[in-house]
Each structure stands twice: as C-alpha cells, then as structure tokens.
Amino acid sequence: MYADYTDRPLTGLDMIDTQHQELIDRINKLVESCDENTSKSVAMKTLDFLSDFATFHITSEEQMQKELSYPDFEAHKAQHSIFKQTLRELEQLLEDENGLSGAFTSKVQEQIVDWFYQHIESFDKPFAFYSLKQQSK
C-alpha cells in the first residue's frame, strides 16, 4: 500500500509538511520497488535515497524542537531512533537476501508506511501544536 499525502499528515508547520511530502515520495519509491520486485541493487539505492532524506528531516525537526525547548523532545527523539534502526534493519535484510522477500516487503509496509502515519499523529502533530502556540506568544 502506497503512502498518500492527504490532509491527514499535515501538521501546520510548512517546513515539516514540505519535508513529509518528500518523505512520502521517497517511501512510495521504495514501495514501488517492492511491488515491481526490482533488483536488489535498485532496492538498495532506493532505500539509501529514503534513508538520506529521513536523516536530513529528523535532524531538522530535532533542531527545531531543541530551539523551542520542546518538553517531549526525548520521547520524540526516541521514536526517530526507532525509525533509523528500522532503516538499518531493512538494509541488513536486503544485504542478507538474494532479492526482495516477503519479509522485506511486509517490514516496509508495517514499519515504514504505517509507522510514518502513526508517528505524525502521535508525535509530530503535538509538536506542531506546541510550536504554533509558542510562536503566537
């Protein structure tokens, strides 16, 4: 299942929403490589492409949280660590196998696509609310 950029992932913070759109595009490229059962090398490049931007986004978001002294920073950062670990596990899974497997595809769906939406709802939207509240003071 592809990630869909609807109103659901919007936080109200332009920088984060723009970066989320790019993440969705990159996640969808990975899902597409699973659907098309691309070669291992293509899947690895696609996963690297996603990982690079995810690292950029996480760094940007965490910097913003630090600047605002966001009280839930540590919990949010812990969730980012889980996501980065999942990306590393996916890389390892690809390296260990001859090609794309059902386990890899399932992990992409459950721990990338599904996790992304849950993270936005549970962590990014509360941060956005806090941020917007701080800016209005």
mmCIF file with all atom_site columns, C-alpha atoms in Angstrom, residues 9 38 63:
data_model
loop_
_atom_site.group_PDB
_atom_site.id
_atom_site.type_symbol
_atom_site.label_atom_id
_atom_site.label_alt_id
_atom_site.label_comp_id
_atom_site.label_asym_id
_atom_site.label_entity_id
_atom_site.label_seq_id
_atom_site.pdbx_PDB_ins_code
_atom_site.Cartn_x
_atom_site.Cartn_y
_atom_site.Cartn_z
_atom_site.occupancy
_atom_site.B_iso_or_equiv
_atom_site.pdbx_formal_charge
_atom_site.auth_seq_id
_atom_site.auth_comp_id
_atom_site.auth_asym_id
_atom_site.auth_atom_id
_atom_site.pdbx_PDB_model_num
ATOM 1 C CA . PRO A 1 9  ? -0.237 14.083 7.638  1.00 0.00 ? 9  PRO A CA 1
ATOM 2 C CA . THR A 1 38 ? 13.129 -4.770 -8.630 1.00 0.00 ? 38 THR A CA 1
ATOM 3 C CA . GLN A 1 63 ? 16.896 21.066 15.868 1.00 0.00 ? 63 GLN A CA 1
#
